[in-house]
Coordinates of C-alpha atoms in Angstrom, one line a residue:
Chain A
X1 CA -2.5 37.3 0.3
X2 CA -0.3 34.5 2.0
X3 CA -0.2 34.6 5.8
X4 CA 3.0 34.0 6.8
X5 CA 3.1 31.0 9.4
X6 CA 3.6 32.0 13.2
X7 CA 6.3 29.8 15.5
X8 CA 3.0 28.7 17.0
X9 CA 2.3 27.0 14.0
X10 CA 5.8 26.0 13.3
X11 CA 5.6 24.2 17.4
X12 CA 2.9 22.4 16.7
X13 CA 4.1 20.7 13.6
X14 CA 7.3 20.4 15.4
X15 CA 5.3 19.0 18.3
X16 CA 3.5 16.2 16.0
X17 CA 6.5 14.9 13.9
X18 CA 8.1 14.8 16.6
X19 CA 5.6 11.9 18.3
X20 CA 5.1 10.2 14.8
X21 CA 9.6 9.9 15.1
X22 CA 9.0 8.3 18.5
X23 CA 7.2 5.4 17.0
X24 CA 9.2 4.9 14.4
X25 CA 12.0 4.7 17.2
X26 CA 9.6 2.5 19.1
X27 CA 9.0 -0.2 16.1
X28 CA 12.9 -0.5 15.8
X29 CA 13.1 -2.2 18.8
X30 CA 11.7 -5.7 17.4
X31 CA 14.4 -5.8 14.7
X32 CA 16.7 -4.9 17.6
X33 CA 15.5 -7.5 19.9
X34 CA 15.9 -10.2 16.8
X35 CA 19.5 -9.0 15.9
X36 CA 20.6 -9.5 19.6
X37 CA 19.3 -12.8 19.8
X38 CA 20.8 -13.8 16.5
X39 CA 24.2 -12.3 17.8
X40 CA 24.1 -9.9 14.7
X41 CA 25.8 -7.4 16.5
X42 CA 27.0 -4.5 13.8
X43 CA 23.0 -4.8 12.9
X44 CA 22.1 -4.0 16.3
X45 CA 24.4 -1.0 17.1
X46 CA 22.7 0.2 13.7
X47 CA 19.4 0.2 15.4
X48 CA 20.6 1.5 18.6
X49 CA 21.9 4.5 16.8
X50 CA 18.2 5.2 14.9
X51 CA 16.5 4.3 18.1
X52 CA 19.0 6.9 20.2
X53 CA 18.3 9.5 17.1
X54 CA 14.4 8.9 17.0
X55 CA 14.1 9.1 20.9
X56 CA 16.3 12.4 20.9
X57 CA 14.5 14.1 17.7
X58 CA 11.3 12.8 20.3
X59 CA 12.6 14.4 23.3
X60 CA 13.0 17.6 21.6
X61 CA 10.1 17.9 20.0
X62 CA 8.7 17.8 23.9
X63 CA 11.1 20.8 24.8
X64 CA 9.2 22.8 22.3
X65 CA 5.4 21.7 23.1
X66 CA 3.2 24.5 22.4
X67 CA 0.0 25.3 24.7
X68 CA -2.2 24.3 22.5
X69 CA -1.0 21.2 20.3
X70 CA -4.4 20.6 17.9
X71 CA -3.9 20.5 14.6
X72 CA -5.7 22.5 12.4
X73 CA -6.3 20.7 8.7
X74 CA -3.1 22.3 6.8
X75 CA -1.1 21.6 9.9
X76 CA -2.0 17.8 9.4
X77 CA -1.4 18.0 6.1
X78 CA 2.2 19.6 6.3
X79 CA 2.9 17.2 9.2
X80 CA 1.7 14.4 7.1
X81 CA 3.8 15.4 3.8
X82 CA 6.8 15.7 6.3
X83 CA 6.6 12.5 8.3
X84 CA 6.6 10.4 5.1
X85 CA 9.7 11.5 4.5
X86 CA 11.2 12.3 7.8
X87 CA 10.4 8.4 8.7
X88 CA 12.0 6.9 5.6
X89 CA 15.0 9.0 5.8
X90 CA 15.3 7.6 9.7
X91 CA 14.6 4.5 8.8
X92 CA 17.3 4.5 5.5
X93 CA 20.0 4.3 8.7
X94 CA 20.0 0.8 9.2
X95 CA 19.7 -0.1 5.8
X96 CA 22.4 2.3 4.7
X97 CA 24.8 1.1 7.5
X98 CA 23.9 -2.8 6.5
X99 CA 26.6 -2.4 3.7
X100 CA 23.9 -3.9 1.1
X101 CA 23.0 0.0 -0.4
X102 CA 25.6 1.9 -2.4
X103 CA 25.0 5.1 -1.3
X104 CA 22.2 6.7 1.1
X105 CA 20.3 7.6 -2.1
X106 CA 19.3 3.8 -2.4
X107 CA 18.8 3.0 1.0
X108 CA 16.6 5.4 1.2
X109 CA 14.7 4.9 -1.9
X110 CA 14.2 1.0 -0.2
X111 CA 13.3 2.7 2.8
X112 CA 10.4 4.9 0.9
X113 CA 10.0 1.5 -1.4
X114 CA 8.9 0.2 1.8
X115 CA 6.7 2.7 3.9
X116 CA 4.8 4.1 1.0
X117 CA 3.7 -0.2 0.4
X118 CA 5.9 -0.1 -3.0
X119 CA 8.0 -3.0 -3.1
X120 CA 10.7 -1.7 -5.4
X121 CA 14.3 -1.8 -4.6
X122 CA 17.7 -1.0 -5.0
X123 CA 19.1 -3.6 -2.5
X124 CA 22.5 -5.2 -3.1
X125 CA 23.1 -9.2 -2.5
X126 CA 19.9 -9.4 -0.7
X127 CA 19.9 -13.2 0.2
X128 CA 22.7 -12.3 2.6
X129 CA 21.4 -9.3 4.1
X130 CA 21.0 -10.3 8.0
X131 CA 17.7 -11.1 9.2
X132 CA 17.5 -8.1 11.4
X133 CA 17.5 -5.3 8.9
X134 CA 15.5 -7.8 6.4
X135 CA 13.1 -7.9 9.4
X136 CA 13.2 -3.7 9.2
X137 CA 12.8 -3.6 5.8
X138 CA 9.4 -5.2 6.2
X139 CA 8.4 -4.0 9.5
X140 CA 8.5 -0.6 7.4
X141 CA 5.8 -1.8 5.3
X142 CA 3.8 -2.7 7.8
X143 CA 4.1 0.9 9.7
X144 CA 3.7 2.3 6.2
X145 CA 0.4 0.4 5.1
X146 CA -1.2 0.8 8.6
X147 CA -0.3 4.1 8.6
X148 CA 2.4 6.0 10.1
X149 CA 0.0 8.7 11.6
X150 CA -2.2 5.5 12.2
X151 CA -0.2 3.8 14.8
X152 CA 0.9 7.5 16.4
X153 CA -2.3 8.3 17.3
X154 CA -2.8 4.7 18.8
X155 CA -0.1 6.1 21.3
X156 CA -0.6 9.7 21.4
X157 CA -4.3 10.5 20.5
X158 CA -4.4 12.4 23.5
X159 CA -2.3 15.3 21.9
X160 CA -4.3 16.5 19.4
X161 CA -2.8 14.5 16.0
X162 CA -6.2 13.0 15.4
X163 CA -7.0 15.5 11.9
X164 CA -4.0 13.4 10.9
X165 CA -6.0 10.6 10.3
X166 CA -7.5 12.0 7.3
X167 CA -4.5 12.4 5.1
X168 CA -3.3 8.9 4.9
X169 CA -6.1 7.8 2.5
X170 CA -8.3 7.0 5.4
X171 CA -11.0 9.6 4.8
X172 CA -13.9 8.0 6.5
X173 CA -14.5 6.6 9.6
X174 CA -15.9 2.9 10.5
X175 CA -17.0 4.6 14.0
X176 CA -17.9 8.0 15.3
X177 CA -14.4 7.8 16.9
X178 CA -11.5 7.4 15.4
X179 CA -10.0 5.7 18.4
X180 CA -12.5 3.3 17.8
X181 CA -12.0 2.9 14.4
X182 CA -7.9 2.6 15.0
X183 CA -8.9 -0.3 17.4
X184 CA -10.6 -2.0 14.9
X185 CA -8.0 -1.6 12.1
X186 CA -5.2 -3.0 14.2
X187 CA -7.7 -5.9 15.2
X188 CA -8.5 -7.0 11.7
X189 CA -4.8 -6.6 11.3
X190 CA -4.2 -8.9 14.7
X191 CA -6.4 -11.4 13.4
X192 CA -5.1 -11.1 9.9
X193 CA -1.2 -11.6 11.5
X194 CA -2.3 -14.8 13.7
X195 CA -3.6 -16.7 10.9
X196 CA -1.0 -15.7 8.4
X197 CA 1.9 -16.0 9.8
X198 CA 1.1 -19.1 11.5
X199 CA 0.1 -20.9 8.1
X200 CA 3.2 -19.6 6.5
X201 CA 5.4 -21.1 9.5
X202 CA 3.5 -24.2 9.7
X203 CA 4.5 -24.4 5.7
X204 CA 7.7 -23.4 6.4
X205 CA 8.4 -25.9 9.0
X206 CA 6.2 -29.1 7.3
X207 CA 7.0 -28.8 3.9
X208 CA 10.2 -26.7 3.4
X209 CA 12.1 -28.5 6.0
X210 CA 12.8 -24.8 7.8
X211 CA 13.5 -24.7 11.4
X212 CA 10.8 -23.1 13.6
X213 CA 12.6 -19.7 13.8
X214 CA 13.4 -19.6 9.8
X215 CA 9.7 -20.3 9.1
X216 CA 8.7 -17.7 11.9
X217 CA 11.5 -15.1 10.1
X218 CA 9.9 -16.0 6.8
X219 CA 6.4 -16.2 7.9
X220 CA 6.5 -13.1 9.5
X221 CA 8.2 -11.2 6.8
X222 CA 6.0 -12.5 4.1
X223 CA 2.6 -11.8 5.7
X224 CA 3.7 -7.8 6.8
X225 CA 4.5 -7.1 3.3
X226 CA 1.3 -9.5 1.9
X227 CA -1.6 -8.0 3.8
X228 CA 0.3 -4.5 4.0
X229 CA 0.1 -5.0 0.4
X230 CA 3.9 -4.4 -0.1
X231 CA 5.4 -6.9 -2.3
X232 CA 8.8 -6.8 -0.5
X233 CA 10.6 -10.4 0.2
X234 CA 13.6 -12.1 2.4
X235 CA 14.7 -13.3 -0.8
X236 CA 16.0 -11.7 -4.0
X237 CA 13.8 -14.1 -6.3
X238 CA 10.2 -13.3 -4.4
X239 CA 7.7 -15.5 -3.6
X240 CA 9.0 -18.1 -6.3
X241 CA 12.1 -19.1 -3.8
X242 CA 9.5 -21.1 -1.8
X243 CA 7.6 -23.4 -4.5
X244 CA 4.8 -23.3 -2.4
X245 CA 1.3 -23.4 -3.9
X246 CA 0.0 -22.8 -0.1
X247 CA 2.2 -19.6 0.4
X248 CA 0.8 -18.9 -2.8
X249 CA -3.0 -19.2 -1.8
X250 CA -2.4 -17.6 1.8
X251 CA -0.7 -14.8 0.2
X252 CA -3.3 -14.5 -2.6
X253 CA -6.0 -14.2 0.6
X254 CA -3.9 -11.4 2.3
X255 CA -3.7 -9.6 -0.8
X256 CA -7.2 -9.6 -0.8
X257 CA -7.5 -8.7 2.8
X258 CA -5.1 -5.6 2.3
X259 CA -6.4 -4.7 -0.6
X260 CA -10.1 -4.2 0.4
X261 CA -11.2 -1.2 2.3
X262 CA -11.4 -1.2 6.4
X263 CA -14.5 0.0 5.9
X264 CA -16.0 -3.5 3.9
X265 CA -14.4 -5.6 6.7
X266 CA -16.5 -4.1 8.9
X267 CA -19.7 -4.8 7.3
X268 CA -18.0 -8.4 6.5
X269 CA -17.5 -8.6 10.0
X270 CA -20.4 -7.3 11.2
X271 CA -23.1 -9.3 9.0
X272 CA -24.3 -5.8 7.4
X273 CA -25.8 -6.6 4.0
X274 CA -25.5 -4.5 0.8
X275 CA -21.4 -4.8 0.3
X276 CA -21.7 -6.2 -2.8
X277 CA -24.0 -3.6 -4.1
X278 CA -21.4 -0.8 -3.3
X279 CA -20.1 1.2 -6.1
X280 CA -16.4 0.7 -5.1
X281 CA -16.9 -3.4 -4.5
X282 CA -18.6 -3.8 -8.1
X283 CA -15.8 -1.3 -9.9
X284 CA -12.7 -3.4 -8.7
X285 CA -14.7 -6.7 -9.5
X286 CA -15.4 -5.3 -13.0
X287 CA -12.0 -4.2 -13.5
X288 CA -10.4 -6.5 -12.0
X289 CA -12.2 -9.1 -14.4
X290 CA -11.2 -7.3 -17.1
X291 CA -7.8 -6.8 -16.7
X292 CA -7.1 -10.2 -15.8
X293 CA -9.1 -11.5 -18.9
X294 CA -7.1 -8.6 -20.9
X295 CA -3.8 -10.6 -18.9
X296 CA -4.7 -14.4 -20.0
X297 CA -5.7 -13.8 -23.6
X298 CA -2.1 -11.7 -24.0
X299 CA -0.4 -14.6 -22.8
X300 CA -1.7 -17.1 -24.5
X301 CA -1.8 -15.1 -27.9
X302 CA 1.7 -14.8 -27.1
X303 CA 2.2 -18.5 -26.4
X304 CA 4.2 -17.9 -23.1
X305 CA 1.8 -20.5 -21.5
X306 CA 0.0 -23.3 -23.4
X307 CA -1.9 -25.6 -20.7
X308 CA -5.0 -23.9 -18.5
X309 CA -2.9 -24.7 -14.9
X310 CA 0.2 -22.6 -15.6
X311 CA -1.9 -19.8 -17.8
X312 CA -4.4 -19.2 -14.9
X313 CA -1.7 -19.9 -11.7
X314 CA 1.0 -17.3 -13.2
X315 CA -2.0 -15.0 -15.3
X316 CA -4.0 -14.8 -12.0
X317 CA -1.3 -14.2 -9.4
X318 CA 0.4 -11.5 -11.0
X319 CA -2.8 -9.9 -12.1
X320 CA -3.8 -10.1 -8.5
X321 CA -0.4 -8.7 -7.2
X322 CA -0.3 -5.8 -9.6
X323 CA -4.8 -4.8 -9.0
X324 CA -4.1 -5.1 -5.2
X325 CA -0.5 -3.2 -5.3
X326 CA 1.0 -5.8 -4.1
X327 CA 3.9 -6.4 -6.0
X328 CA 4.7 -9.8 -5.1
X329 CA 6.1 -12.0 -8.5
X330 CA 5.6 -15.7 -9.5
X331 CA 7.9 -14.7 -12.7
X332 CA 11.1 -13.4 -12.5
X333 CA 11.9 -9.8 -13.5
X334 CA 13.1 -11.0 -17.5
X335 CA 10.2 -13.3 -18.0
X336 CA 7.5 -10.1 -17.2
X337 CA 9.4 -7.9 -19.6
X338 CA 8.1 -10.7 -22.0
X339 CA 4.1 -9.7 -21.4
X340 CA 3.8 -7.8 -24.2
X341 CA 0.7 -6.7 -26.1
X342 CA -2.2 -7.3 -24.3
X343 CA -1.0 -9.0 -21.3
X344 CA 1.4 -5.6 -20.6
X345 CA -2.0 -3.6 -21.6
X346 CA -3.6 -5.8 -18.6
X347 CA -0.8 -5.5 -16.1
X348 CA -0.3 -1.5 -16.8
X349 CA -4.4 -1.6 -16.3
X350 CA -4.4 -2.9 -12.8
X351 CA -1.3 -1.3 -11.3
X352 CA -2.8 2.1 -12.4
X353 CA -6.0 1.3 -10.9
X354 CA -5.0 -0.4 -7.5
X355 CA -7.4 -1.1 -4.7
X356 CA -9.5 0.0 -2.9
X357 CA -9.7 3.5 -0.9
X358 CA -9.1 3.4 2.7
X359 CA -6.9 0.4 2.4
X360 CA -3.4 -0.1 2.4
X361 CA -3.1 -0.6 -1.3
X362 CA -2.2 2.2 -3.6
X363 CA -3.2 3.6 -7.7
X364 CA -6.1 5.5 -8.6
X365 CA -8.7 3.7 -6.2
X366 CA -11.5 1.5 -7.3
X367 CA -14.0 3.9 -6.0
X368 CA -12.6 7.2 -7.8
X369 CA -12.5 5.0 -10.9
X370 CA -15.9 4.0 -10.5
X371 CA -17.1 7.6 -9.6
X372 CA -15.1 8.9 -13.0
X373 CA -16.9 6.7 -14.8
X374 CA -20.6 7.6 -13.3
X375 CA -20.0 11.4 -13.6
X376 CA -18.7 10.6 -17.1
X377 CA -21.8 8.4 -18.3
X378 CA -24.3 11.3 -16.3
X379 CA -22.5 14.0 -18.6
X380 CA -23.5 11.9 -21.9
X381 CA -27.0 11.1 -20.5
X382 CA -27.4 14.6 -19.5
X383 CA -26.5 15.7 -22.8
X384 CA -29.0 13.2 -24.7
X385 CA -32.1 13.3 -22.8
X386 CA -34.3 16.6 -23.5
X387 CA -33.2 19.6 -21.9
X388 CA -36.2 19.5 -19.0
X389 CA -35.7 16.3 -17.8
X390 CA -34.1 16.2 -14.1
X391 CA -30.9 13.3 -14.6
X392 CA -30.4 11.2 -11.1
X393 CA -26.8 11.8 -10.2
X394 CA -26.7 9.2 -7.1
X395 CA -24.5 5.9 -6.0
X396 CA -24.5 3.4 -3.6
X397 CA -21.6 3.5 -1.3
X398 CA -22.9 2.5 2.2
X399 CA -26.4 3.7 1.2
X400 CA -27.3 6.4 -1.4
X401 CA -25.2 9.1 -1.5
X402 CA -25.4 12.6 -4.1
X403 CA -22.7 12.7 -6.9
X404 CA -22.0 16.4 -6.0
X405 CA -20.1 18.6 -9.5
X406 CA -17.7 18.9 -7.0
X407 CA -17.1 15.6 -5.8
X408 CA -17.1 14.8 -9.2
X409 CA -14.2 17.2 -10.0
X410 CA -12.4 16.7 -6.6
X411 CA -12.3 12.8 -7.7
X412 CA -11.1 13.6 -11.6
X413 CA -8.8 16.1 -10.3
X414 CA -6.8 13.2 -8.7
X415 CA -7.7 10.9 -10.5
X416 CA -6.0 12.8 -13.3
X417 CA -3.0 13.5 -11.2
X418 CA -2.2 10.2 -10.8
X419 CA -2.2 9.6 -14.9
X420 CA -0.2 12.7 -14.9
X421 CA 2.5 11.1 -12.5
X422 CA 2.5 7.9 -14.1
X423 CA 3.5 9.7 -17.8
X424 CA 5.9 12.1 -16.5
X425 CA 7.6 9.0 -14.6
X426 CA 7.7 7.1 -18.4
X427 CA 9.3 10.5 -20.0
X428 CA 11.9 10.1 -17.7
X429 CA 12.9 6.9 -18.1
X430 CA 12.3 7.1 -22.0
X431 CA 14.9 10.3 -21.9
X432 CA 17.1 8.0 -20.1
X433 CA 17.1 5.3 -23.3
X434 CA 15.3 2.7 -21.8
X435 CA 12.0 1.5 -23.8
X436 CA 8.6 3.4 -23.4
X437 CA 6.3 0.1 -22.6
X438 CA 9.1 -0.8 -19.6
X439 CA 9.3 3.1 -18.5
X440 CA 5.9 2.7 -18.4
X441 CA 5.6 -0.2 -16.7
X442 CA 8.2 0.4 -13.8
X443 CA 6.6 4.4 -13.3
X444 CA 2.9 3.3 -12.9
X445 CA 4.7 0.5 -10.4
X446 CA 6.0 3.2 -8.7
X447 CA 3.7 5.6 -8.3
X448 CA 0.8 3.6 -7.5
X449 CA 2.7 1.4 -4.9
X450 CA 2.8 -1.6 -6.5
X451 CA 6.6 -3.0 -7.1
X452 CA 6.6 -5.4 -10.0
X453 CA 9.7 -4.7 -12.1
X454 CA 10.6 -5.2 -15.8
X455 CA 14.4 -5.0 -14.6
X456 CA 14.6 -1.1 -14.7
X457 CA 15.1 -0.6 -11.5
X458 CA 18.5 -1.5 -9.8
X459 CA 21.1 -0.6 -8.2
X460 CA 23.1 0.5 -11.2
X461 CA 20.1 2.9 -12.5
X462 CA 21.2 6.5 -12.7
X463 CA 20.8 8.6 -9.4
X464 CA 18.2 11.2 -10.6
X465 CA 15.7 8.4 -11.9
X466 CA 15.7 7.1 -8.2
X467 CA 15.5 10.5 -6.9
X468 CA 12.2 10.8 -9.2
X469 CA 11.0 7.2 -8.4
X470 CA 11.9 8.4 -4.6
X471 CA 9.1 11.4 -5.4
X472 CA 6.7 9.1 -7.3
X473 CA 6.4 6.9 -4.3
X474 CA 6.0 9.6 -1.6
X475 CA 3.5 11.6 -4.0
X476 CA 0.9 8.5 -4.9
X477 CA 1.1 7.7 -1.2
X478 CA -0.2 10.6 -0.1
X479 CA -2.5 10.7 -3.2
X480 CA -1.1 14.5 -3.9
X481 CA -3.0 16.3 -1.2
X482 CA -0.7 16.2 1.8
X483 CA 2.4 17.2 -0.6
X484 CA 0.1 20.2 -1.8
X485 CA -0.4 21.2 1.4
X486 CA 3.3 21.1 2.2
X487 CA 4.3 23.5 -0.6
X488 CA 1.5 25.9 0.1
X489 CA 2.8 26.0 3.7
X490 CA 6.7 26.3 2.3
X491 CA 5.4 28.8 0.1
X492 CA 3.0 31.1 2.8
X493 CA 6.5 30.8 4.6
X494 CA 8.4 32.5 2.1
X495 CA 6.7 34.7 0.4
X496 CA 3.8 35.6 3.3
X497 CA 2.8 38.5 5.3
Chain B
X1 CA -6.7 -5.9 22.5
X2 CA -8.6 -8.9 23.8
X3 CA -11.0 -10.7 21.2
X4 CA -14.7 -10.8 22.6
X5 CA -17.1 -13.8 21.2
X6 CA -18.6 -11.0 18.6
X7 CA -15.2 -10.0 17.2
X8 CA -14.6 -14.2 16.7
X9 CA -17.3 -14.6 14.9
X10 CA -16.7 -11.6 12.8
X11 CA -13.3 -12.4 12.0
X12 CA -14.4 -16.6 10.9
X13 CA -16.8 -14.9 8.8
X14 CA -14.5 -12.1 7.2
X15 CA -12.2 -14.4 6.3
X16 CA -14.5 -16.8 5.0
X17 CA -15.7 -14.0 2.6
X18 CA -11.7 -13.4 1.5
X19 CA -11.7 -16.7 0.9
X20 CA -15.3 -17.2 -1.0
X21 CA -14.0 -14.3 -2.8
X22 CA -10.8 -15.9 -4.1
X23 CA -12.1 -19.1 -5.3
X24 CA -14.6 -17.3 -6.8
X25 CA -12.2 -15.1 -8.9
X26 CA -10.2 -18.0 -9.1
X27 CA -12.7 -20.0 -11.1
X28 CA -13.5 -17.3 -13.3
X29 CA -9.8 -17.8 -14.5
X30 CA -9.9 -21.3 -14.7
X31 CA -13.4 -20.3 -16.9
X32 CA -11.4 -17.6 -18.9
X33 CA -8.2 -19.7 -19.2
X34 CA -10.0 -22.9 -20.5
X35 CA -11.8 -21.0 -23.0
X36 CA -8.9 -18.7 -24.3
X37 CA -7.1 -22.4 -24.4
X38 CA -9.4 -24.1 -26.5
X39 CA -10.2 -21.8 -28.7
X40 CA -6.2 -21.7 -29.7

């Protein structure tokens, strides 16, 4: 028997979205600040109006503070499932009212392109959008790969949000706290911004010929989607309109950075030893090997590169981009439809496996990947040896730990999930005519927050493919759970006693 | 969020790994590439 939810419940989640709103409100005042002091004023009344709409939404949600505002685990979870989509549909405003979406359908499939780290979009004429709202498009990145609930309960930890915390795919903690271990995300972060966005302007300024506030704009912009591993860019033709080996590099380094787990720069940080001997470190270093040898060998069997500078600078970029779920091109949109064979089979590969867990990348995760494939090769041992004989069923991650049948399951459950999302998204776009490698392509892009396009997705693609992209996005996000937890709650309100 | 000596040192040396860690895969590519090359 369902129990019906209380309005104590309903309060509380209320209560919480309601503070997660107020920061989105909050981060809309940089693009504000920038569009007043670039005199784009129709940009800036946009962001007046979300900011006015977050703060009331904010206000409210104080009218009806319960007692008691803790969270209990499917409260988290429904406010979770909520405020990632509560926060791109607030954030679609701006975008919609730029003028450069053709209907609120794409700007908010940019706006969920953006928070869930995706990189896909919909955008019209964007090398004319202003800088403001090309500012917001990327700070949404940023708030999504940190962590909506992340940088809430930097604010608010005081009222009770903290199980949030859990449901972002941040399910272990550096420290015993999880202030502590906020503080030292949004350090490495810090640290990560400084040195990024200051190589990237210094670029900009010494090479390009930019002035210091169009290398700060592009700086700034590039490294928020680069280490938030988002793949969105100022520009319509991606990294490529710079011609810049050292933006290349920099953003090949904050790929990296985003794509590895908090957790492993902390022992990086820290001098602890044994990193390299972790099961999730040695999984995305194997597969990443072999997708990218899988990438060069389909592109030169396909001749699309004949000397070893331009093979290994476009093989390993994009290769890198698509493992990391970055999304970030070196090739243009046509020339990637190209990769066929086994350079598509190495692509599709590393989108579909992504990064790391508890990082901002998306996919499967190196370390469910690298648990599937332990529980797997126990199975077969366990079936081989004689019947007596006891099989180990340990790995290292941050010591030894127990490969539990039901961590096994738990991780092959969403492990299969995910393959699950990434064929129903190709069904769709093959029922819509278009070819099953590049519906393929563009719904593993999709779902595990990569971005990298064959050309299916634009603005002229038909409205319920977006609406499903739109669902692909939020669902790998949130790696199923948080969704789950929504419709159980929808449902217990419905049909409960 | 002020940076003490400890978190300096820890950031030089995380990003030294993220950047150990790129040439190293980087060379591995240059390895794979010249080898896929010459034997076509």
């Amino acid at each position: 028997m369902l129990l019906r939810p209380n309005r104590s419940d309903a309060r509380r989640i209320a209560f919480a979205l309601g503070r997660v709103i107020l920061v989105v409100g909050a981060a809309g005042l940089l693009p504000l600040a920038w569009a007043i002091g670039k005199r784009e004023w129709a940009s800036a009344v946009a962001f007046v109006l979300m900011i006015g709409i977050a703060a009331l939404i904010g206000s409210v949600s104080t009218l009806v503070a319960p007692k008691d505002p803790r969270l209990r685990w499917s409260h988290g979870m429904t406010v979770l499932a909520l405020a990632w989509l509560a926060v791109p549909a607030l954030g679609a405003l701006p975008l919609y009212l730029s003028g450069h979406y053709g209907s609120m359908v794409d700007a908010f499939f940019d706006a969920m392109s953006g928070v869930s780290t995706t990189g896909l979009s919909v955008i019209q004429d964007l090398d004319h959008l202003s800088e403001s709202v090309n500012i917001w498009r990327h700070a949404l990145q940023f708030l999504g790969g940190q962590g909506i609930v992340l940088a809430a309960l930097t604010f608010f930890a005081a009222t009770g949000i903290l199980s949030l915390y859990y449901g972002e795919g941040r399910d272990e903690r550096i420290f015993p706290s999880v202030m502590s271990t906020a503080r030292f995300i949004w350090l490495v972060s810090g640290v990560h911004a400084a040195v990024g966005v200051t190589v990237y302007t210094l670029e900009g300024v010494s090479r390009l010929g930019y002035s210091w506030s169009r290398a700060l704009f592009h700086g700034a912009n590039v490294f928020m989607a680069a280490f938030d591993t988002g793949g969105f860019t100022p520009q319509s033709t991606s990294l490529m309109y710079y011609h810049s080996l050292t933006f290349e590099v920099t953003t090949a380094v904050l790929m990296i950075a985003g794509a590895i787990s908090f957790s492993l720069h902390h022992m990086w940080w820290r001098k602890r030893e044994g990193s390299f001997k972790n099961l999730e470190v040695r999984t995305i270093l194997i597969t990443f090997g072999i997708t990218l040898t899988l990438g060069l060998v389909g592109l030169a069997a396909q001749g699309l590169y004949n000397d070893v500078g331009s093979l290994t600078r476009r093989g390993f970029f994009q290769v890198l981009s698509a493992h990391t779920g970055t999304g970030f091109a070196t090739v243009s949109s046509s020339d990637l439809a190209d990769w066929q064979g086994l350079a598509f089979v190495g692509m599709a590969m590393a989108m579909a496996l992504g990064g790391m867990a508890s990082s901002t990348a998306g996919g499967v995760k190196s370390l469910r990947v690298g648990l599937t494939v332990r529980a797997i090769f126990d199975s077969v041992r366990g079936a081989l040896l004689p019947e007596k004989a006891v099989v180990s069923r340990t790995y290292r991650q941050n010591g030894q730990r127990h490969l539990t049948p039901q961590l096994a399951q738990s991780v092959m459950v969403i492990s299969l999930l995910y393959v699950g999302l990434y064929l129903a998204g190709a069904a769709v776009g093959v029922a819509y005519g278009y070819p099953l490698q590049d519906a393929l392509f563009e719904s593993v892009s999709a779902s595990a927050a990569v971005g990298l396009s064959v050309g299916i997705t634009s603005p002229t693609m038909p409205v319920l493919m977006k609406i499903i992209m739109i669902g692909q996005m939020w669902l790998g996000r949130l790696e199923f759970i948080a969704a789950f937890s929504l419709v159980g709650f929808v449902a217990s309100w419905v049909v409960g006693e | 969020m002020a940076l003490n000596r400890k978190d300096l040192n820890g950031a030089a040396r995380g990003l030294g790994l993220e950047l150990a860690v790129l040439a190293a895969l980087t060379a591995v590519a240059v390895l794979i590439s010249t080898i896929i090359i010459w034997l076509s």
